[in-house]
Short mmCIF file of C-alpha atoms in Angstrom, two decimals:
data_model
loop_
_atom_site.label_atom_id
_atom_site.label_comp_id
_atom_site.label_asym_id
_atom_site.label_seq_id
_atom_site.Cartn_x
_atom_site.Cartn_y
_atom_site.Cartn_z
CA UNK A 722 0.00 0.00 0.00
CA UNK A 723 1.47 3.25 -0.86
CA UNK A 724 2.04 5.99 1.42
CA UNK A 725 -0.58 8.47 0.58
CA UNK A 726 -3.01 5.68 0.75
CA UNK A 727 -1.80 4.89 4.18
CA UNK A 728 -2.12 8.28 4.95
CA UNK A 729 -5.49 8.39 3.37
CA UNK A 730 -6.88 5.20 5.46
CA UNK A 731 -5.46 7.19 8.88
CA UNK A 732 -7.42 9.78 8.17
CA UNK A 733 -10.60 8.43 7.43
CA UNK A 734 -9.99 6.27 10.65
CA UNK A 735 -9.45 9.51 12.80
CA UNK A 736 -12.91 10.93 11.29
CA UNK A 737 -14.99 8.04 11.69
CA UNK A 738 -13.53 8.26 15.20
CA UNK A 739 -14.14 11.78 16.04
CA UNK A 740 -17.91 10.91 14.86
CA UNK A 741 -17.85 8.03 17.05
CA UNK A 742 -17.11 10.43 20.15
CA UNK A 743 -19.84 13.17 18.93
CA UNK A 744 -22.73 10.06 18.81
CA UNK A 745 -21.27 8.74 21.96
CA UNK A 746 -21.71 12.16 23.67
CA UNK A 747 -18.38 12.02 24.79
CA UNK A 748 -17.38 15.34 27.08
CA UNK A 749 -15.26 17.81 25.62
CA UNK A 750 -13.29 20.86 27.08
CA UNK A 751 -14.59 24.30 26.54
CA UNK A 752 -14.11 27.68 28.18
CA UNK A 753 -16.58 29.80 29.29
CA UNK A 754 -16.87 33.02 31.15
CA UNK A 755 -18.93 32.12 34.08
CA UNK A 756 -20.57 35.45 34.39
CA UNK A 757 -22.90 35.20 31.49
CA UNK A 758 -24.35 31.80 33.21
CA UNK A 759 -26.05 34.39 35.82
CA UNK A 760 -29.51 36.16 35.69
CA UNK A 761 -28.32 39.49 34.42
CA UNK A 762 -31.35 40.82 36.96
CA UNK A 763 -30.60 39.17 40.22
CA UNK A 764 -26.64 38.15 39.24
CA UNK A 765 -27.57 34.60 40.39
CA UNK A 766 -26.95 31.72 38.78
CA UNK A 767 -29.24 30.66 36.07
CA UNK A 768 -31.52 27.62 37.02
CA UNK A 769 -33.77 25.49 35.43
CA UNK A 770 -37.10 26.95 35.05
CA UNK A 771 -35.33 30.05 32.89
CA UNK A 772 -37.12 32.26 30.62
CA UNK A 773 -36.64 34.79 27.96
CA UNK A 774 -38.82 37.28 26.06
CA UNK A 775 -38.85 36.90 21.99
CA UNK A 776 -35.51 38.88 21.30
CA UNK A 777 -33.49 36.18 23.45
CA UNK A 778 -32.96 38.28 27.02
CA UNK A 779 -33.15 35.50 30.03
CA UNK A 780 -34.29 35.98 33.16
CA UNK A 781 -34.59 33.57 36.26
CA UNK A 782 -37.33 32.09 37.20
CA UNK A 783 -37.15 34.35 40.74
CA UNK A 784 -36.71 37.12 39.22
CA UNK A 785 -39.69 36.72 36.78
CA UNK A 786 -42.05 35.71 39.64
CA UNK A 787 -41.64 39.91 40.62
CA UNK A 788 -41.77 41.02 37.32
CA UNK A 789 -45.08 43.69 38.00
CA UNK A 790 -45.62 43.24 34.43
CA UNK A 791 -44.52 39.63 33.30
CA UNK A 792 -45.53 40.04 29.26
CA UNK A 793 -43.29 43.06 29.14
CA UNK A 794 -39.12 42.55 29.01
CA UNK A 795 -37.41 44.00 31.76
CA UNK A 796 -34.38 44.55 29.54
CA UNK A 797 -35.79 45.98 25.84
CA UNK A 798 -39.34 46.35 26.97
CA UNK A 799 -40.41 43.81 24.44
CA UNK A 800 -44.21 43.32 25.10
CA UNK A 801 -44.59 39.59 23.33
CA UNK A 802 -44.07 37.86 26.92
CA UNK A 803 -41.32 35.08 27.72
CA UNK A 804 -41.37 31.47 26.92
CA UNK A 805 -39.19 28.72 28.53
CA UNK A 806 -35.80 28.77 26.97
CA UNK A 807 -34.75 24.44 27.08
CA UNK A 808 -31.86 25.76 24.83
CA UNK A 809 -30.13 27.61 27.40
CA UNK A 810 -31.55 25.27 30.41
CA UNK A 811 -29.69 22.35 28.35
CA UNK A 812 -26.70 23.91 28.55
CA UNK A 813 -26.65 25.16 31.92
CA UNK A 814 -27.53 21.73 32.92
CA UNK A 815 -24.40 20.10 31.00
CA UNK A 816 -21.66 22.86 32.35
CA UNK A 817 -19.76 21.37 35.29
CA UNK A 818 -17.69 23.29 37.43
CA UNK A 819 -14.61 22.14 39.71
CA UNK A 820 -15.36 23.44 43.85
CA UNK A 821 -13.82 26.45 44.93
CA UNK A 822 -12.16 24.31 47.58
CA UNK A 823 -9.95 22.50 44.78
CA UNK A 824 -6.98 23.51 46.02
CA UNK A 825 -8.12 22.36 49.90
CA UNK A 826 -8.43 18.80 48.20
CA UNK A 827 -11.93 18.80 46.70
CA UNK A 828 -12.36 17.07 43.85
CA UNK A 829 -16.25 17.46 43.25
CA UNK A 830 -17.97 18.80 40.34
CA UNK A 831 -21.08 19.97 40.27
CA UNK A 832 -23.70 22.30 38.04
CA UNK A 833 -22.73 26.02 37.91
CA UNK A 834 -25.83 26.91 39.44
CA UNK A 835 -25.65 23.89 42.14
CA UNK A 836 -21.79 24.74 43.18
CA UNK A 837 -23.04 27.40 45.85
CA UNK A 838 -25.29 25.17 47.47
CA UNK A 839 -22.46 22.44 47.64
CA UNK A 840 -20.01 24.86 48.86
CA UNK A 841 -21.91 25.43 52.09
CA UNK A 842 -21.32 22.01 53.20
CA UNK A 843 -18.06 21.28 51.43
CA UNK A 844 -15.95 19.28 53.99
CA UNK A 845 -12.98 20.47 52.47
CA UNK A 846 -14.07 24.20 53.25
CA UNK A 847 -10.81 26.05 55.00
CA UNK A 848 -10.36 26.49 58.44
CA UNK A 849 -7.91 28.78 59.83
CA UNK A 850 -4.27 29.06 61.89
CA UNK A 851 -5.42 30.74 65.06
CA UNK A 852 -2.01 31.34 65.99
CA UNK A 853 -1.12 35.28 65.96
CA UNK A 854 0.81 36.27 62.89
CA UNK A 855 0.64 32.81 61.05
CA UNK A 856 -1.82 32.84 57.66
CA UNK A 857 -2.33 29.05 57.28
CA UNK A 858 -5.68 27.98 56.01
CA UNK A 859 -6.40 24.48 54.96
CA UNK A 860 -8.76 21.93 55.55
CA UNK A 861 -9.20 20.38 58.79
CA UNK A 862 -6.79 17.84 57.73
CA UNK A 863 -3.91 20.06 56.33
CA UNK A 864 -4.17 22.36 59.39
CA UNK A 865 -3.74 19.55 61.94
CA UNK A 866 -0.52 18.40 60.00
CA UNK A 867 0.11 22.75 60.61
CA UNK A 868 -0.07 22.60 63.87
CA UNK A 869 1.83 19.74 64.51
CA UNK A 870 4.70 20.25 61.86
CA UNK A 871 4.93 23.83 61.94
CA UNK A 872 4.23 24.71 65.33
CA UNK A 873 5.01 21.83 67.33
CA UNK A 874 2.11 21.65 69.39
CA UNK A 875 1.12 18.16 71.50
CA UNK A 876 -1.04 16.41 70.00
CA UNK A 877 -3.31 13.24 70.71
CA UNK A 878 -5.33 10.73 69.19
CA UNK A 879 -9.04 9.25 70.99
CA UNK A 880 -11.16 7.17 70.84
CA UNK A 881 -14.75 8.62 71.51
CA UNK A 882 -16.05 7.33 75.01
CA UNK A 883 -12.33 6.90 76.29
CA UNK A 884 -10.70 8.98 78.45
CA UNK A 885 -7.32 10.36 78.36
CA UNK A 886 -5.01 12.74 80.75
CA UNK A 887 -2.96 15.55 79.37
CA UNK A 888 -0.61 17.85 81.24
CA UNK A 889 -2.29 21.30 82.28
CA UNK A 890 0.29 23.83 80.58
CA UNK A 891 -0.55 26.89 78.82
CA UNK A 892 -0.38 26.63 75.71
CA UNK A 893 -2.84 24.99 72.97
CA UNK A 894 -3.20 20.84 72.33
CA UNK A 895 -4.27 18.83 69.31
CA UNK A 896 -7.07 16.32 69.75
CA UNK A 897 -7.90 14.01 67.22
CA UNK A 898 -10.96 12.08 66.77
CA UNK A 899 -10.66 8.37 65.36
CA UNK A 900 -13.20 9.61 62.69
CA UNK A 901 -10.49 12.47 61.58
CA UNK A 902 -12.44 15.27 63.46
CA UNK A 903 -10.58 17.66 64.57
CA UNK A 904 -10.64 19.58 68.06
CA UNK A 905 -8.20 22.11 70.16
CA UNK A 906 -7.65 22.40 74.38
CA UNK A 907 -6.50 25.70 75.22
CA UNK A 908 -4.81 26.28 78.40
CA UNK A 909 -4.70 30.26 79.27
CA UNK A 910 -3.11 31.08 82.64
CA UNK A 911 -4.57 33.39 84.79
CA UNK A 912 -3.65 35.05 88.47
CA UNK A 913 -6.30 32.66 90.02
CA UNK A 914 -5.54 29.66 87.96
CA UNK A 915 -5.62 28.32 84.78
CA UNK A 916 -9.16 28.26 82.31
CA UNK A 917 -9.62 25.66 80.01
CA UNK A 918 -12.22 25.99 76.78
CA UNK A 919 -12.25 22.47 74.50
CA UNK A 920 -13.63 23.11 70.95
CA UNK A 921 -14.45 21.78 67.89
CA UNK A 922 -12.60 22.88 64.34
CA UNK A 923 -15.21 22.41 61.62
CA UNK A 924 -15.58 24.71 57.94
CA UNK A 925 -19.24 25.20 58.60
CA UNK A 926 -21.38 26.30 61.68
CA UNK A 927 -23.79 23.87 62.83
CA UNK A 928 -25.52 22.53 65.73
CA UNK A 929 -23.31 21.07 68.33
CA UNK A 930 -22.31 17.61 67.62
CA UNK A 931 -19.64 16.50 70.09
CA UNK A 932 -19.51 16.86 74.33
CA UNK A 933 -16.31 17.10 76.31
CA UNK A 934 -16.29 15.57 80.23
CA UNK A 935 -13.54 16.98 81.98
CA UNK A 936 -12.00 16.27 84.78
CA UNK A 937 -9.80 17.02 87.90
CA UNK A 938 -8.25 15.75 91.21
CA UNK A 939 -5.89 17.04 93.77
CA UNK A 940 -4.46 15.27 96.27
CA UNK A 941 -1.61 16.39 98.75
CA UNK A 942 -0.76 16.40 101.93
CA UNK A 943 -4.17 15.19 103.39
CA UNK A 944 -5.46 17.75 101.04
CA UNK A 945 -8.60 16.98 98.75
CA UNK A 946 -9.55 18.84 95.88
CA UNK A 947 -12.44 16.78 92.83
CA UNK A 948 -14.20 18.69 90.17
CA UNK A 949 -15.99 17.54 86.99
CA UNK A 950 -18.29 19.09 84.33
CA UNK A 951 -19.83 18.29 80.64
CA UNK A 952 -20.53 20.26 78.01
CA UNK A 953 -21.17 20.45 74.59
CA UNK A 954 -18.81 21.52 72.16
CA UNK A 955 -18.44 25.20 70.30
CA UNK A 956 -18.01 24.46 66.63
CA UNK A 957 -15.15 27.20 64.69
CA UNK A 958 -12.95 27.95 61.85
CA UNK A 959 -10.78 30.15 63.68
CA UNK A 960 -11.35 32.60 61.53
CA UNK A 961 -10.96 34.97 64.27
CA UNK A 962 -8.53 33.15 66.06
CA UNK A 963 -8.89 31.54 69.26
CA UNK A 964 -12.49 32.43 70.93
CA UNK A 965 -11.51 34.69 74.23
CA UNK A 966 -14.83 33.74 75.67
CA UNK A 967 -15.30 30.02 75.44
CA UNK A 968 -13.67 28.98 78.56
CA UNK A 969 -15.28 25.92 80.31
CA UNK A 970 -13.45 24.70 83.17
CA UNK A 971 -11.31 26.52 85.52
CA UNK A 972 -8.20 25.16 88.09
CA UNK A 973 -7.50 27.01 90.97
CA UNK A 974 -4.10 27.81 91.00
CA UNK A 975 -3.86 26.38 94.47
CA UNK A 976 -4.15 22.87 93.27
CA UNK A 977 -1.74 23.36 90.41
CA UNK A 978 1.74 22.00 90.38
CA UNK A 979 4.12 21.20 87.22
CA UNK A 980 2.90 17.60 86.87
CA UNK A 981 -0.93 18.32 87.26
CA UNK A 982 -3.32 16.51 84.70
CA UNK A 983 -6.50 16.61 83.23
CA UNK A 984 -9.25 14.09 82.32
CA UNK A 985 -10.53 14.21 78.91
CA UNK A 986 -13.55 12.23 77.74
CA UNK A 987 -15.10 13.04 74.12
CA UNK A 988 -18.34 11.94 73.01
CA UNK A 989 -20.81 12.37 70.37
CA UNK A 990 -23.29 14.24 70.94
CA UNK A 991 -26.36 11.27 70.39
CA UNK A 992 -24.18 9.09 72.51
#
């Protein structure tokens, strides 16, 4: 076979392929410029119902529900009304979009108009470095590894129903759940003691979902000293750094000494 036939037989071959993909509805690459996938009224993304009057302006279906005149174009005052637009609602529904949390370690797509509502329970949403002058953010996972790398804090591992001591020092410590949940103790010394607040790192705010049981006993020379308390957990992304009113259990400094220890118990909140 000569060459140019060769070449000629490749070339059909590469055609009846690309066909093959088109039929098969395989998914190509495009670019688009996200903007003009929003209502150009409310600057929300364009959902399924969407209309548009007879020269081709869309509108949401929101934003035509408070049209005070819906068979008149809010853009070129067309008076011949709007009509469902499946072209455009076709579209929308075919363009996927990567999370804004990609770089935290999301890997979901979803629908333009559908990324938002994803986003707002993304478990890959950052959290935030609360210590002063440091800019980490990172998911819950990349800012443990932050603490513990970069900043050297202690850190420990549960299990949830188990109790564990850890020294009472100033300073913050790493709790890990055996689920991957993360939580901080902080420590902050005071002149009458030292206050400790327990909370939970999370990218979203919800409804408490974890309880802490702490507690402490002293004794010395014939001396005494029990406490105890539960409570349920803050949830924070440390956004603001570390809350300066969460404290939830407090030492006296008269039963403190350099090898004093506290009881940790975590628990689910249904438990």
């Amino acid at each position: 076979m000569s060459n140019s036939a060769v070449g000629k037989r490749i070339a059909e071959a590469q055609q009846e392929e690309s066909c093959r993909k088109r039929k098969d509805g395989a998914a190509t690459s495009v670019t688009v410029e996200l903007d003009v996938l929003d209502c150009p009224v409310c600057f929300e993304p364009l959902r399924p119902p969407i209309f548009q009057c007879a020269v081709g302006h869309l509108i949401c279906s929101s934003c035509f529900g408070k049209l005070l005149n819906p068979k008149k174009c809010h853009h070129c005052c067309c008076t011949s009304g709007y009509n469902r637009c499946h072209g455009i609602e076709k579209i929308i529904g075919s363009i996927q979009v990567p999370c804004s949390n990609t770089r935290y370690g999301c890997s979901m797509k979803t629908n333009y108009y559908e990324r938002g509502d994803h986003e707002t329970t993304c478990p890959h949403a950052p959290c935030f470095c609360p210590d002063t002058g440091c800019s980490f953010s990172g998911s819950t996972g990349m800012l443990q590894e932050h603490f513990i790398d970069e900043h050297k804090w202690p850190s420990t591992k549960f299990r949830y129903g188990w109790c564990f001591y850890t020294n009472i020092k100033e300073g913050i410590h790493v709790i890990s759940g055996e689920d991957g949940q993360l939580f901080l103790l902080n420590v902050a010394s005071e002149p009458f003691g030292c206050v400790i607040s327990v909370f939970c790192v999370q990218p979203h705010d919800t409804d408490p979902k974890f309880r802490c049981a702490l507690s402490f006993s002293y004794w010395k020379n014939g001396s005494y000293h029990a406490q105890s308390s539960e409570f349920q957990m803050p949830s924070m992304t440390l956004s603001d750094g570390l809350p300066r009113d969460c404290f939830l259990f407090i030492v006296p400094k008269f039963y403190l000494d350099e090898d004093s220890k506290i009881c940790v118990t975590m628990k689910k909140a249904s438990a």
